[in-house]
XYZ file of C-alpha atoms in Angstrom:
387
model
C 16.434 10.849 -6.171
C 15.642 14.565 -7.404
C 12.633 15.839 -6.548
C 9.616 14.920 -9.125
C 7.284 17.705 -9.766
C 4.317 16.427 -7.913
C 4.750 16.115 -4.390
C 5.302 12.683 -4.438
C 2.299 11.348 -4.767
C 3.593 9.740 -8.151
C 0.199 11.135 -9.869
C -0.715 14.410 -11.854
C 1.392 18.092 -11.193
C -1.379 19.071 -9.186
C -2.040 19.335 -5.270
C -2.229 15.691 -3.600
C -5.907 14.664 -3.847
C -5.518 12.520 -6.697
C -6.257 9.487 -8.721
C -8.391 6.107 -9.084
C -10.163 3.167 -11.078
C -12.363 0.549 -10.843
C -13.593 -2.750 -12.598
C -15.562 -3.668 -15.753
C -17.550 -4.320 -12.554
C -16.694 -1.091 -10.801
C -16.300 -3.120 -7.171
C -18.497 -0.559 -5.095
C -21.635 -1.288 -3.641
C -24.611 -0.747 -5.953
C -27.160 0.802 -3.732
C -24.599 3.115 -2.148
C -23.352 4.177 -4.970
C -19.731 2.499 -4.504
C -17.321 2.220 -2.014
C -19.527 5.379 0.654
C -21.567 2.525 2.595
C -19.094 -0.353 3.130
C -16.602 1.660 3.921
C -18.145 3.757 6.056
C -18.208 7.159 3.508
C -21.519 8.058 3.573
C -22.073 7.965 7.471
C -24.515 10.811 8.851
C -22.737 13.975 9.066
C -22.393 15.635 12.331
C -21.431 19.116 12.823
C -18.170 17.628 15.414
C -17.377 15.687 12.500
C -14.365 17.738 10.297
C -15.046 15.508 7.149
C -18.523 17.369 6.299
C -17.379 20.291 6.569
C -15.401 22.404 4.005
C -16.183 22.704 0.081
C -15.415 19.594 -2.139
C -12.379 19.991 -4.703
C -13.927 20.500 -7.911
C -13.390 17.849 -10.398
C -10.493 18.403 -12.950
C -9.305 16.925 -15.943
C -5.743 16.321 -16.511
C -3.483 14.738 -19.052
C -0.164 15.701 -17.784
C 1.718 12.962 -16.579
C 4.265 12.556 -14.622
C 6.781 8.958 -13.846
C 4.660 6.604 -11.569
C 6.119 6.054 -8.861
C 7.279 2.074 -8.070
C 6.808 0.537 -4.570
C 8.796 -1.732 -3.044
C 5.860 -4.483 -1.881
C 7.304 -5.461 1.480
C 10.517 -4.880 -0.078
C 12.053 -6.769 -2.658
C 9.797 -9.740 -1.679
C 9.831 -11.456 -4.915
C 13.582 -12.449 -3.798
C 14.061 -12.270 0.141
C 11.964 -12.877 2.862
C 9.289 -10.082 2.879
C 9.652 -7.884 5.355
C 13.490 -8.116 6.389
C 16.266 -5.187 6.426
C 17.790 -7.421 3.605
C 14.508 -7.251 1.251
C 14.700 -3.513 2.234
C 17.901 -3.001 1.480
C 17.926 -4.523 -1.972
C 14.854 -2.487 -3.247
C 16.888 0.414 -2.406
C 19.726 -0.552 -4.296
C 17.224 -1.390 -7.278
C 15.836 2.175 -7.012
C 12.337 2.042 -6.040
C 10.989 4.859 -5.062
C 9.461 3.932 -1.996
C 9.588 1.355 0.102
C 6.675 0.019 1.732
C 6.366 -1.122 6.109
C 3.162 -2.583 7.490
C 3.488 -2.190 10.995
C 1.688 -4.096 13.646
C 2.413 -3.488 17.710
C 3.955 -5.514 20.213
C 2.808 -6.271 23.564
C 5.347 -3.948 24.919
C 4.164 -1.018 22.461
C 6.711 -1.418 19.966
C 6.156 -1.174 16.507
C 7.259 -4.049 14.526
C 7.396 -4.565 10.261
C 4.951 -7.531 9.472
C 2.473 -7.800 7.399
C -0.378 -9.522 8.999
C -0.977 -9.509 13.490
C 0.137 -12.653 13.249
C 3.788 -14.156 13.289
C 2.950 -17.732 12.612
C 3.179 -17.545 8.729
C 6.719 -16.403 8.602
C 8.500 -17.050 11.697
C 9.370 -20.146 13.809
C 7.254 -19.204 16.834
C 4.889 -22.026 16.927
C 8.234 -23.764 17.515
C 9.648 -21.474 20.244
C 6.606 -19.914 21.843
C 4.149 -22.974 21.795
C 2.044 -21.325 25.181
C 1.198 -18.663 23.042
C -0.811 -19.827 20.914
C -4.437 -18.226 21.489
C -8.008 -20.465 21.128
C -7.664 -19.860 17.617
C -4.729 -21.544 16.726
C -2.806 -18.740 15.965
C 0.437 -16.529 17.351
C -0.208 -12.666 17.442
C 2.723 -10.312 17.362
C 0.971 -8.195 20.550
C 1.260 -11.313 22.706
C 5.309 -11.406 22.537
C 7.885 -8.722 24.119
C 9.969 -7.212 21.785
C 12.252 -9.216 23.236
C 10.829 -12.028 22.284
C 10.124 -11.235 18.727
C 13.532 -10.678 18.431
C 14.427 -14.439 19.376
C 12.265 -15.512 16.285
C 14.108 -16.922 12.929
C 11.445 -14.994 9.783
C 12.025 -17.090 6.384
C 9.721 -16.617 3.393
C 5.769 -16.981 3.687
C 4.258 -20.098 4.224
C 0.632 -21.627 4.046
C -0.655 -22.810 7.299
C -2.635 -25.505 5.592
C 0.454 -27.325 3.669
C 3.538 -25.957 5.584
C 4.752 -25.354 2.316
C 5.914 -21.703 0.381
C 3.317 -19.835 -1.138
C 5.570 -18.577 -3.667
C 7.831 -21.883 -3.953
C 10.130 -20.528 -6.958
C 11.499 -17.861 -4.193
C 14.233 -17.544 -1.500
C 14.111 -20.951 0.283
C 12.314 -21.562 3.373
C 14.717 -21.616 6.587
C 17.939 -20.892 4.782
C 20.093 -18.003 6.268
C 19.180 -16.138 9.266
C 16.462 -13.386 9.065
C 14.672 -10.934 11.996
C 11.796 -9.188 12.283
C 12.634 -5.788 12.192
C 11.164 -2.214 14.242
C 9.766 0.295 12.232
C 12.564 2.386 14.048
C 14.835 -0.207 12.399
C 13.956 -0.044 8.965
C 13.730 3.813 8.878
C 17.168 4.114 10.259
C 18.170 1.902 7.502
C 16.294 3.912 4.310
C 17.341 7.100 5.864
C 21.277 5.393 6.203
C 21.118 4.341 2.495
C 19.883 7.571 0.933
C 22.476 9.311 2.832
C 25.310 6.851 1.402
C 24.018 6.801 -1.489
C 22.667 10.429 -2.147
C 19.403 8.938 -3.095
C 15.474 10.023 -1.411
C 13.583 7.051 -1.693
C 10.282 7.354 0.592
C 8.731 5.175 3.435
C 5.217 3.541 2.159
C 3.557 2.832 6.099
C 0.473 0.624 6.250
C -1.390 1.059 9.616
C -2.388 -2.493 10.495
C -5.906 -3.543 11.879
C -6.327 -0.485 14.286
C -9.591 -1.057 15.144
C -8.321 -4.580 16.368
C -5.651 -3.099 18.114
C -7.831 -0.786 19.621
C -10.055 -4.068 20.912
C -6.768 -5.205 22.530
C -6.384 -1.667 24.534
C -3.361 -0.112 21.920
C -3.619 3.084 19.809
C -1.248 2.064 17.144
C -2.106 5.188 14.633
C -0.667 7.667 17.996
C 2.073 5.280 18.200
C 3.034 4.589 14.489
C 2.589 8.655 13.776
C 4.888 9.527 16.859
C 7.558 7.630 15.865
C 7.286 9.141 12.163
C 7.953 12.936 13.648
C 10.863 11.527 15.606
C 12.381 10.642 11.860
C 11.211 13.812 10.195
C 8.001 12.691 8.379
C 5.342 15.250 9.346
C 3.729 16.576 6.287
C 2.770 16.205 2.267
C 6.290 17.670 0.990
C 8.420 14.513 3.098
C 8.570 11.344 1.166
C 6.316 9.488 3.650
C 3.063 8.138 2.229
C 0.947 6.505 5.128
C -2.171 3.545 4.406
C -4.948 1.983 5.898
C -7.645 -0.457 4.656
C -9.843 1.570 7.461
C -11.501 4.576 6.173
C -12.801 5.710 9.571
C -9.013 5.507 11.091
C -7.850 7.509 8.002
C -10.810 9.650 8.615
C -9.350 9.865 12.370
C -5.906 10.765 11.427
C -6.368 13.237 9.685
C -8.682 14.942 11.458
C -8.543 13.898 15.040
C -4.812 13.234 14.808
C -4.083 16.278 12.762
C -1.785 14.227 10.857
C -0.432 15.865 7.342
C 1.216 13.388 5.897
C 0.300 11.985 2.399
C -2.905 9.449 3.068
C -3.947 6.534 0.830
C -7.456 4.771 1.537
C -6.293 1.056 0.469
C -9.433 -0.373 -0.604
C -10.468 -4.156 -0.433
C -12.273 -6.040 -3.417
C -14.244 -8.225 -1.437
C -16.052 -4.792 -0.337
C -17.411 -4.470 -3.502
C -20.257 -5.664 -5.680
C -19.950 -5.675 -9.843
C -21.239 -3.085 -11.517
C -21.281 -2.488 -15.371
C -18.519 -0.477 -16.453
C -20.619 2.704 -17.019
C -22.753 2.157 -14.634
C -23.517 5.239 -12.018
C -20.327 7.242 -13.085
C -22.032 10.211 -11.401
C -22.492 7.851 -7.567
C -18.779 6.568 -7.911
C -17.594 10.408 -8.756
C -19.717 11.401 -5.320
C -18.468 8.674 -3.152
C -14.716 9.701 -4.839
C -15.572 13.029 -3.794
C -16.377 11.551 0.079
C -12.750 10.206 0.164
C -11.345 13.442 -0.977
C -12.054 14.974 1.763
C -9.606 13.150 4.292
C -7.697 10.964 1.895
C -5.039 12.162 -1.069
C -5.185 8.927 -2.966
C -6.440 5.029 -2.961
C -5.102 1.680 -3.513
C -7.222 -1.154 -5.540
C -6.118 -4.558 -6.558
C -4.915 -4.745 -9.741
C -8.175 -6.427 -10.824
C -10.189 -3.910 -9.863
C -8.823 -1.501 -12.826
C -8.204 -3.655 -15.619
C -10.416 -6.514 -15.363
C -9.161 -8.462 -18.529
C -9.797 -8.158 -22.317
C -13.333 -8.007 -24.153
C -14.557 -10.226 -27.071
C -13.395 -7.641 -29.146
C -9.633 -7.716 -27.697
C -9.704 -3.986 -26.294
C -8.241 -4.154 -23.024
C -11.264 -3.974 -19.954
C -10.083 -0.572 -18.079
C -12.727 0.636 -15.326
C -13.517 4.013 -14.847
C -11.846 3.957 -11.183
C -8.500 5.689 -12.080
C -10.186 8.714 -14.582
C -12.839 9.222 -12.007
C -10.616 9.121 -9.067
C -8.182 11.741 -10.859
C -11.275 14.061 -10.983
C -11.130 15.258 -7.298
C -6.942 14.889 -7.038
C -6.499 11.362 -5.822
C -3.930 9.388 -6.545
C -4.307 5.503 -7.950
C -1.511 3.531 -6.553
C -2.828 -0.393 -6.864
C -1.498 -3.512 -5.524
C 0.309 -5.809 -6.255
C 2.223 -6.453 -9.718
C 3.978 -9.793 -8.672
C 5.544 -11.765 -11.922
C 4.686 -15.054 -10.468
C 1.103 -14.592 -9.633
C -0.074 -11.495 -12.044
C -3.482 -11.692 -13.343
C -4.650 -14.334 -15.635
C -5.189 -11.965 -18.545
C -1.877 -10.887 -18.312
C 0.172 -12.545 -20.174
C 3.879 -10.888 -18.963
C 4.975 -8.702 -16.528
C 5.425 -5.966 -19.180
C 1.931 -6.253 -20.704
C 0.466 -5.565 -17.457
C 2.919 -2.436 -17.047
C 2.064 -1.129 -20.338
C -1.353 -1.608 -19.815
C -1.673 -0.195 -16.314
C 0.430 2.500 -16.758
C -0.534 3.460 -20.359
C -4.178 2.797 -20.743
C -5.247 2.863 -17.593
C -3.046 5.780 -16.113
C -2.184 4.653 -12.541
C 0.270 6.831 -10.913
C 2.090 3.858 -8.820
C 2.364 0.331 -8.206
C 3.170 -1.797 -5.390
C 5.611 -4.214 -6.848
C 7.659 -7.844 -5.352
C 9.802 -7.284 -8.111
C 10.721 -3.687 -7.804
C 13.725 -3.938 -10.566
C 11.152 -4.994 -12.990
C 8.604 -1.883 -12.291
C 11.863 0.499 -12.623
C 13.558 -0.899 -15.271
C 9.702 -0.568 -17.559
C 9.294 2.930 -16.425
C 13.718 3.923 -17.229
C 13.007 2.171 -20.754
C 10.244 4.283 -21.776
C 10.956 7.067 -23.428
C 7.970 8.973 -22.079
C 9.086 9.451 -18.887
C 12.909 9.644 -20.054
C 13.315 13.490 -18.816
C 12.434 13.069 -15.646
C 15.277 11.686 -13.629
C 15.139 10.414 -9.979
């Protein structure tokens, strides 16, 4: 893929610290003023703490664009098993430009691609490992070896409730024979195919729960970064974007961790209370600010910057992504799947044009990766820039 303008944070041709938007009920927390109090923003500043120190990037308005970027959600989950070598290797071949790892730890230290601590959702361990199972009922990837993770059979997600898919219209549950892969794994196998291939497509690395893996006695941000230097991602200009839904962890890595690699805040709706769509612009822009100062860009649910159509049939766009652009972060929301979008989106297209159009988002996290590309290669607004 040649090299985009930005640097590759999919957003505006200006430094990293870019881009996001919110609801026709902004989610952030009224008498914070947004997402500073539940996500710990607006803690009391200390003078050991780096993020209070420094001047705050002024706000700037931009309106030139360059091609979002597309994510490949867990791979291409919409048609393998999420997670798997094979769902990464078939994003890649449907050119996304990044491909997205959360990473959870082992007991033996090794970081493994899942997307929740626990294995019981899409592997057979209740079946293999039954004196594992904790008080709760559940199987956690830090209470198996490596060695034993590796014995596991993954198929596509199920729900614990009804043993059945969650997505039933997609790759059938316990056909073939899938693994749960090591982050060392799955970047030998990106950095394999864009060698073959003469392609760049990124790594997308989600930090899992650190503060719970902290609780169990592992630092998996030391871990997760280490292994990232030993494959060459160190800094903003590598195609490595790394996420947490933990602001004081992101806070941590880049400051305590000296980490330089491109940081996205993911943020979580539930954290948020509805707010009128012009409500407190100036409290969302300060909060916005807040993140700024450790983070180059956020992630929202797709709800949280279109929120549907009004009585008079304009589409509902919050003022997350314009506000967010303001102080340079980027707006990269989750997750355009075309069999569970929205309910006011009618097609997988009509939510592209919408988010990428109207409300200017600068990348999405996509199950259907072919389906994000193939909208953004079709529109002749983003036809001179190649990947």
């Amino acid at each position: 893929m040649k090299q985009q303008k930005v640097t590759r944070n999919g957003g505006y041709d200006v430094p990293l610290h870019q881009n996001m938007t919110r609801r026709e009920g902004l989610t952030t927390m009224a008498t914070l003023a947004g997402i500073g109090g539940l996500l710990g923003l607006t803690k009391m500043a200390t003078a050991a703490d780096p993020s209070t120190s420094g001047v705050l990037p002024e706000p700037q308005d931009s309106t030139a664009r360059t091609r979002p970027i597309i994510i490949a959600h867990r791979g291409a989950s919409g048609y393998l098993p999420e997670h798997t070598l094979e769902a990464k290797a078939m994003a890649h071949a449907m050119r996304a430009d990044y491909i997205e790892q959360d990473v959870v730890l082992t007991k033996d230290d090794v970081p493994v691609i899942l997307h929740d601590v626990h294995l019981d959702t899409v592997t057979d361990v209740a079946t293999r490992f039954s004196d594992k199972k904790r008080d709760d009922g559940r199987y956690y990837a830090i209470d198996l070896t490596l060695a034993e993770i590796k014995t596991l059979k993954v198929t596509e997600r199920i729900d614990l409730k009804t043993g059945k898919a969650v997505f039933p219209q997609r790759f059938p549950i316990g056909k073939s024979d899938f693994s749960v892969p090591t982050l060392v794994e799955e970047l030998e196998l990106i950095q394999g195919l864009n060698r073959s291939t003469g392609r760049d497509v990124g790594v997308y690395v989600e930090i899992k729960a650190p503060a719970w893996h902290r609780t169990e006695g592992k630092e998996i941000s030391d871990i997760v970064l280490d292994v990232l230097k030993d494959y060459g991602y160190k800094n903003r200009a590598d195609t490595c974007f790394l996420q947490c839904f933990e602001a004081d962890e992101c806070r941590r890595i880049r400051h305590d961790l000296k980490s330089d690699l491109k940081l996205l805040l993911l943020m979580d709706t539930p954290t948020w209370t509805k707010l009128d769509v012009a409500a407190q612009p100036q409290a969302i822009a300060k909060d916005l600010a807040e993140v700024a100062r450790f983070a180059d860009g956020i992630g929202p649910a797709l709800d949280d910057v279109v929120t549907g159509r009004g009585v008079d049939g304009n589409w509902q766009i919050t003022p997350l992504v314009e506000l967010a652009h303001r102080y340079h972060l980027a707006v990269h929301p989750y997750t355009m799947r075309r069999d569970q979008l929205p309910t006011h989106f009618p097609t997988h297209d009509v939510a592209m044009q919408v988010l990428v159009h109207q409300a200017h988002v600068d990348g999405l996290f996509c199950d259907f990766p072919d389906l994000g590309v193939n909208f953004i290669d079709r529109d002749p607004r983003f036809g001179n820039q190649q990947k």
